PDB file of C-alpha atoms in Angstrom:
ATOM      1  CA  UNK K   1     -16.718   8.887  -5.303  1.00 90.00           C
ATOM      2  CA  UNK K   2     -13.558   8.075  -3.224  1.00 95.00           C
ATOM      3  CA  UNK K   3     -10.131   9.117  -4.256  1.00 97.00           C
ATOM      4  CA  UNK K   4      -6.889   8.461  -3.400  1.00 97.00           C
ATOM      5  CA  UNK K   5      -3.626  10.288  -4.159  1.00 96.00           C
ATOM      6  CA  UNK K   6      -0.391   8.807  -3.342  1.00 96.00           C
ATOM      7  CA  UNK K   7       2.804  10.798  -3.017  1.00 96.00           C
ATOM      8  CA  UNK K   8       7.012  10.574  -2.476  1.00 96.00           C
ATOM      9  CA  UNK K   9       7.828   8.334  -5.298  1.00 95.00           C
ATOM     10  CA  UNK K  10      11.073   9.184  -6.763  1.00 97.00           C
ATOM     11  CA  UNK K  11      14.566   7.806  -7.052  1.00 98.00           C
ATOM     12  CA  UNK K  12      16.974   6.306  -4.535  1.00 98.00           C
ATOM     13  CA  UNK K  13      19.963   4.706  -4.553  1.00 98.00           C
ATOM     14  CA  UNK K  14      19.986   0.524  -3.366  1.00 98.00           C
ATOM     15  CA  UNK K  15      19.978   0.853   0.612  1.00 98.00           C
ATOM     16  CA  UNK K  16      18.385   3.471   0.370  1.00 98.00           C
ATOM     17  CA  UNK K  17      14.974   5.090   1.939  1.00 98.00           C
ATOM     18  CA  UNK K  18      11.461   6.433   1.281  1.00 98.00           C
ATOM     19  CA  UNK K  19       8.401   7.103   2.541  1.00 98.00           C
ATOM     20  CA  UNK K  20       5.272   7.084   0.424  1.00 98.00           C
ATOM     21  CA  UNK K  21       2.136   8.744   1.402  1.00 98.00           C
ATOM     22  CA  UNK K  22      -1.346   8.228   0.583  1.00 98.00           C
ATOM     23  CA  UNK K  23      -4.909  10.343   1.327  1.00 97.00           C
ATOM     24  CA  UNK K  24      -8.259   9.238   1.089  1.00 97.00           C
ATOM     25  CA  UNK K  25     -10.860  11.530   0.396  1.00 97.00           C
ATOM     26  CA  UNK K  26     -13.769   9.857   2.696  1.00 94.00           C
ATOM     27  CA  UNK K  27     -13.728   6.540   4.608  1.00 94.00           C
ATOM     28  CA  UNK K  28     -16.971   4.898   4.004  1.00 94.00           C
ATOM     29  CA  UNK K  29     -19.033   3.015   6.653  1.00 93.00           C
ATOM     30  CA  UNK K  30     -18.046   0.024   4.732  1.00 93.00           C
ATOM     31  CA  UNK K  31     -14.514   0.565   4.289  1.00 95.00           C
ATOM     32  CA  UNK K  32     -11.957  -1.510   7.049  1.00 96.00           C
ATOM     33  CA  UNK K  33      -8.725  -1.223   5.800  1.00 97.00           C
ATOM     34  CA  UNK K  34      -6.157   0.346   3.581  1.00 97.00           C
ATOM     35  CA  UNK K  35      -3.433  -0.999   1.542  1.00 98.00           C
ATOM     36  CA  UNK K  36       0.218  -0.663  -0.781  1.00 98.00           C
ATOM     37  CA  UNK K  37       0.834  -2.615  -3.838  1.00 98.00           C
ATOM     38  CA  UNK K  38       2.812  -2.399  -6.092  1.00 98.00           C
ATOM     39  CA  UNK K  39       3.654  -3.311  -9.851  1.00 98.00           C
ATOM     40  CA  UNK K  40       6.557  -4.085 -11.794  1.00 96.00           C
ATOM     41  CA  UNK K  41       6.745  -3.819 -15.533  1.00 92.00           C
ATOM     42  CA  UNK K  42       5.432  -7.016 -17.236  1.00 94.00           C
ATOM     43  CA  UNK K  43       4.460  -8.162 -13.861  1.00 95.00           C
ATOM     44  CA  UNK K  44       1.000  -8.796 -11.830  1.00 95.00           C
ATOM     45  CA  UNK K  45       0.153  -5.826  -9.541  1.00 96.00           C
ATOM     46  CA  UNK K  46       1.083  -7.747  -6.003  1.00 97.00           C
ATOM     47  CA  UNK K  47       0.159  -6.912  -2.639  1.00 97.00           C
ATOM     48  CA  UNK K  48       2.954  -5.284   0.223  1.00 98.00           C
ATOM     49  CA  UNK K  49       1.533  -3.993   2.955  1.00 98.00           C
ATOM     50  CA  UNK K  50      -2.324  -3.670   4.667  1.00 98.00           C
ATOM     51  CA  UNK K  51      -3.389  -2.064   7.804  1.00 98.00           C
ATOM     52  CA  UNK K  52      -6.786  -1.786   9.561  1.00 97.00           C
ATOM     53  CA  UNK K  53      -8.028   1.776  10.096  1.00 96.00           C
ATOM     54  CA  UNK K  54      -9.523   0.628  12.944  1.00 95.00           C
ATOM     55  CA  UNK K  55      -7.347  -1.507  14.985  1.00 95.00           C
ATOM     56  CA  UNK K  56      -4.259  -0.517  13.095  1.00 96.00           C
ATOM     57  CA  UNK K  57      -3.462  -4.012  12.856  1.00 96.00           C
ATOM     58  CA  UNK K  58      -0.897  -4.743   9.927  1.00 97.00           C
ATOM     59  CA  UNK K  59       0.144  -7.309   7.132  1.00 97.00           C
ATOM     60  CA  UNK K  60       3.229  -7.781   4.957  1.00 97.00           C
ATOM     61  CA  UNK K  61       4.375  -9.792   2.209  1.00 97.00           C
ATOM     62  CA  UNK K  62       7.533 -11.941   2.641  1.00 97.00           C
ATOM     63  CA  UNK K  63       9.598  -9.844   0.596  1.00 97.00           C
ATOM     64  CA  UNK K  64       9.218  -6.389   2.655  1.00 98.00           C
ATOM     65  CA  UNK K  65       9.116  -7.606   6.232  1.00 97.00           C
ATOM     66  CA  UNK K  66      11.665  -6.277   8.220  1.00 97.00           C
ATOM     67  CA  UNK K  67      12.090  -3.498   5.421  1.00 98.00           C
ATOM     68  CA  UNK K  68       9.182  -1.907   4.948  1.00 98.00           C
ATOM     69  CA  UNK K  69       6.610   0.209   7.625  1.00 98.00           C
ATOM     70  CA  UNK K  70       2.763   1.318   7.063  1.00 98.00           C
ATOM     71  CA  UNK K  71       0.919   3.240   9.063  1.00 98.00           C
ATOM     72  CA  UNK K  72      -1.927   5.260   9.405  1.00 97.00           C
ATOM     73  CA  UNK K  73      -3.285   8.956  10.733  1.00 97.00           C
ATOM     74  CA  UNK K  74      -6.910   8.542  10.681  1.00 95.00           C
ATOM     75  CA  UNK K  75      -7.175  12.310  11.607  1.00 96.00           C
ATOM     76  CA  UNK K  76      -5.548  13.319   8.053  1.00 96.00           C
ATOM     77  CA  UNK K  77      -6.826  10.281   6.179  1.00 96.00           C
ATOM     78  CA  UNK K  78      -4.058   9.444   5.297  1.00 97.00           C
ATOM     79  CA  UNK K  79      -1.833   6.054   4.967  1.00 98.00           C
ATOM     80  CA  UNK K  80       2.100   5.802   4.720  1.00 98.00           C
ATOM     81  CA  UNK K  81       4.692   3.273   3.456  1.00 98.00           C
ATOM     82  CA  UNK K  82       8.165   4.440   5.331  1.00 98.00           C
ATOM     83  CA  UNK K  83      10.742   1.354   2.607  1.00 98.00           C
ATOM     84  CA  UNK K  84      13.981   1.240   3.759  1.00 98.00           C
ATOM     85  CA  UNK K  85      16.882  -0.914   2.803  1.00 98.00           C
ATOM     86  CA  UNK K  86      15.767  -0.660  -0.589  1.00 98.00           C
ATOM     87  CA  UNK K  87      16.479  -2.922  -3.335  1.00 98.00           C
ATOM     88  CA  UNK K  88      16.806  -2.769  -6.741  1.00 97.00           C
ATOM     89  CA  UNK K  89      13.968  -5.016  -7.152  1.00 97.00           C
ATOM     90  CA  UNK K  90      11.648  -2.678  -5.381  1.00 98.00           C
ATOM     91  CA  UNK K  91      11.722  -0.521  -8.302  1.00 98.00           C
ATOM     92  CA  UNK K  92       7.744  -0.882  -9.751  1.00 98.00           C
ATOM     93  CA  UNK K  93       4.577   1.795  -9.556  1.00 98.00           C
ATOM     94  CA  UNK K  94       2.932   1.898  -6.354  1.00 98.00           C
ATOM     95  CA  UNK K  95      -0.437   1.890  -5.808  1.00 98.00           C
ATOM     96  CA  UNK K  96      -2.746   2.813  -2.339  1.00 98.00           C
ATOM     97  CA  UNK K  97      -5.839   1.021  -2.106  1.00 98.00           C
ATOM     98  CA  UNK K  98      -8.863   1.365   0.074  1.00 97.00           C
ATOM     99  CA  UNK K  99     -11.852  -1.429   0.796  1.00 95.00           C
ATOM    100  CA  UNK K 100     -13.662  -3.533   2.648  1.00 94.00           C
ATOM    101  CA  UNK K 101     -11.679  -7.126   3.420  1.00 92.00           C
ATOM    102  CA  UNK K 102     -11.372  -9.917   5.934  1.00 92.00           C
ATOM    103  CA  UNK K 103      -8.988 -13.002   6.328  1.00 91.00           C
ATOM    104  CA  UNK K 104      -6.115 -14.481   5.982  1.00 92.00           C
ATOM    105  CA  UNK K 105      -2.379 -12.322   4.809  1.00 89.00           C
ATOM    106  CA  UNK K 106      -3.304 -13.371   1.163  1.00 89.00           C
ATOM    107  CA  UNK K 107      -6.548 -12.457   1.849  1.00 90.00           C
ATOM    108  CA  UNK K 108      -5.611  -8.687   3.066  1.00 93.00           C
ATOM    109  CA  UNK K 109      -2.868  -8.642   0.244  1.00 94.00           C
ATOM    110  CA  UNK K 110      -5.098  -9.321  -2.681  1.00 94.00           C
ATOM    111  CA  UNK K 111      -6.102  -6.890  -5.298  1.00 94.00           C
ATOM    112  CA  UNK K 112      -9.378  -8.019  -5.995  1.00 94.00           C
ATOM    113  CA  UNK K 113     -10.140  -7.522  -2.337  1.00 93.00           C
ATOM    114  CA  UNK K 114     -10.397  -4.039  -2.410  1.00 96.00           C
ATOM    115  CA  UNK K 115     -12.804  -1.512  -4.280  1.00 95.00           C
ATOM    116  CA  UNK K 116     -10.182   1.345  -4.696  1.00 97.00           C
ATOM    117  CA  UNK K 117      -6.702   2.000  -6.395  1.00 97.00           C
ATOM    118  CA  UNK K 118      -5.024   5.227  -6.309  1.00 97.00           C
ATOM    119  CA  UNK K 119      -3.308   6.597  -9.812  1.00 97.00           C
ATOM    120  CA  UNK K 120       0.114   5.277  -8.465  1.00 97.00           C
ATOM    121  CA  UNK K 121       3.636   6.661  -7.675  1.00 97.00           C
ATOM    122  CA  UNK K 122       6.724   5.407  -9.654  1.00 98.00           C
ATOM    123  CA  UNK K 123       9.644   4.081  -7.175  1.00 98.00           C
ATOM    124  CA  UNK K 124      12.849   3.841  -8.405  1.00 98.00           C
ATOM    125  CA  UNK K 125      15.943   2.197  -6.884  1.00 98.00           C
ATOM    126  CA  UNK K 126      19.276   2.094  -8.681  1.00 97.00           C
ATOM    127  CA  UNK K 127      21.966  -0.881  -7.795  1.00 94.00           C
TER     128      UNK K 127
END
């Protein structure tokens, strides 16, 4: 059974910075890239950043580019979200997700694309 446990949540001020981290417990033969989303209360969970453990390659939504980094250290398993600049309206849970999916930026950034959620870390950014 893959698992994922995500880490550095916490509270920051607006303009403020942190980096979330996420490790996998196994990459599967299947599995192609990994993945941040996030969710806000009374919201749908939406997508913010994917990378290819492969190729490294890398997708944002609209709303973090310029903002927001992810990366990945195949050698630890692990995935990171450096957010910087932060905005009140980044406050939400964050989720890491794991899977096997193709396409298009909407396609890389949908939930239903991927096989595995993490329990989630709470981000919190005061104005």
């Amino acid at each position: 059974q893959v698992q994922l446990a995500e880490s550095g949540g916490g509270s920051v001020s607006a303009g403020g910075s942190l980096r979330l981290s996420c490790e996998v417990s196994e990459y599967t033969k299947e599995m192609n890239r990994m993945a941040w989303f996030r969710q806000a209360p009374q919201m749908e969970r939406e997508g913010v950043a994917s990378i290819s453990i492969r190729t490294a390659s890398t997708d944002y939504a609209d709303s973090v580019k310029g903002r927001f980094t992810i990366s990945r250290d195949n050698a630890k398993k692990t995935v990171y979200l450096q957010m910087d600049n932060l905005k009140p309206e980044d406050t939400a849970i964050y989720y890491c997700a794991a899977g096997e999916t193709y396409g298009t930026t909407w396609a890389l950034l949908y939930q239903y694309n991927y096989q595995y959620f993490g329990q989630g870390t709470q981000v919190t950014v005061s104005s």
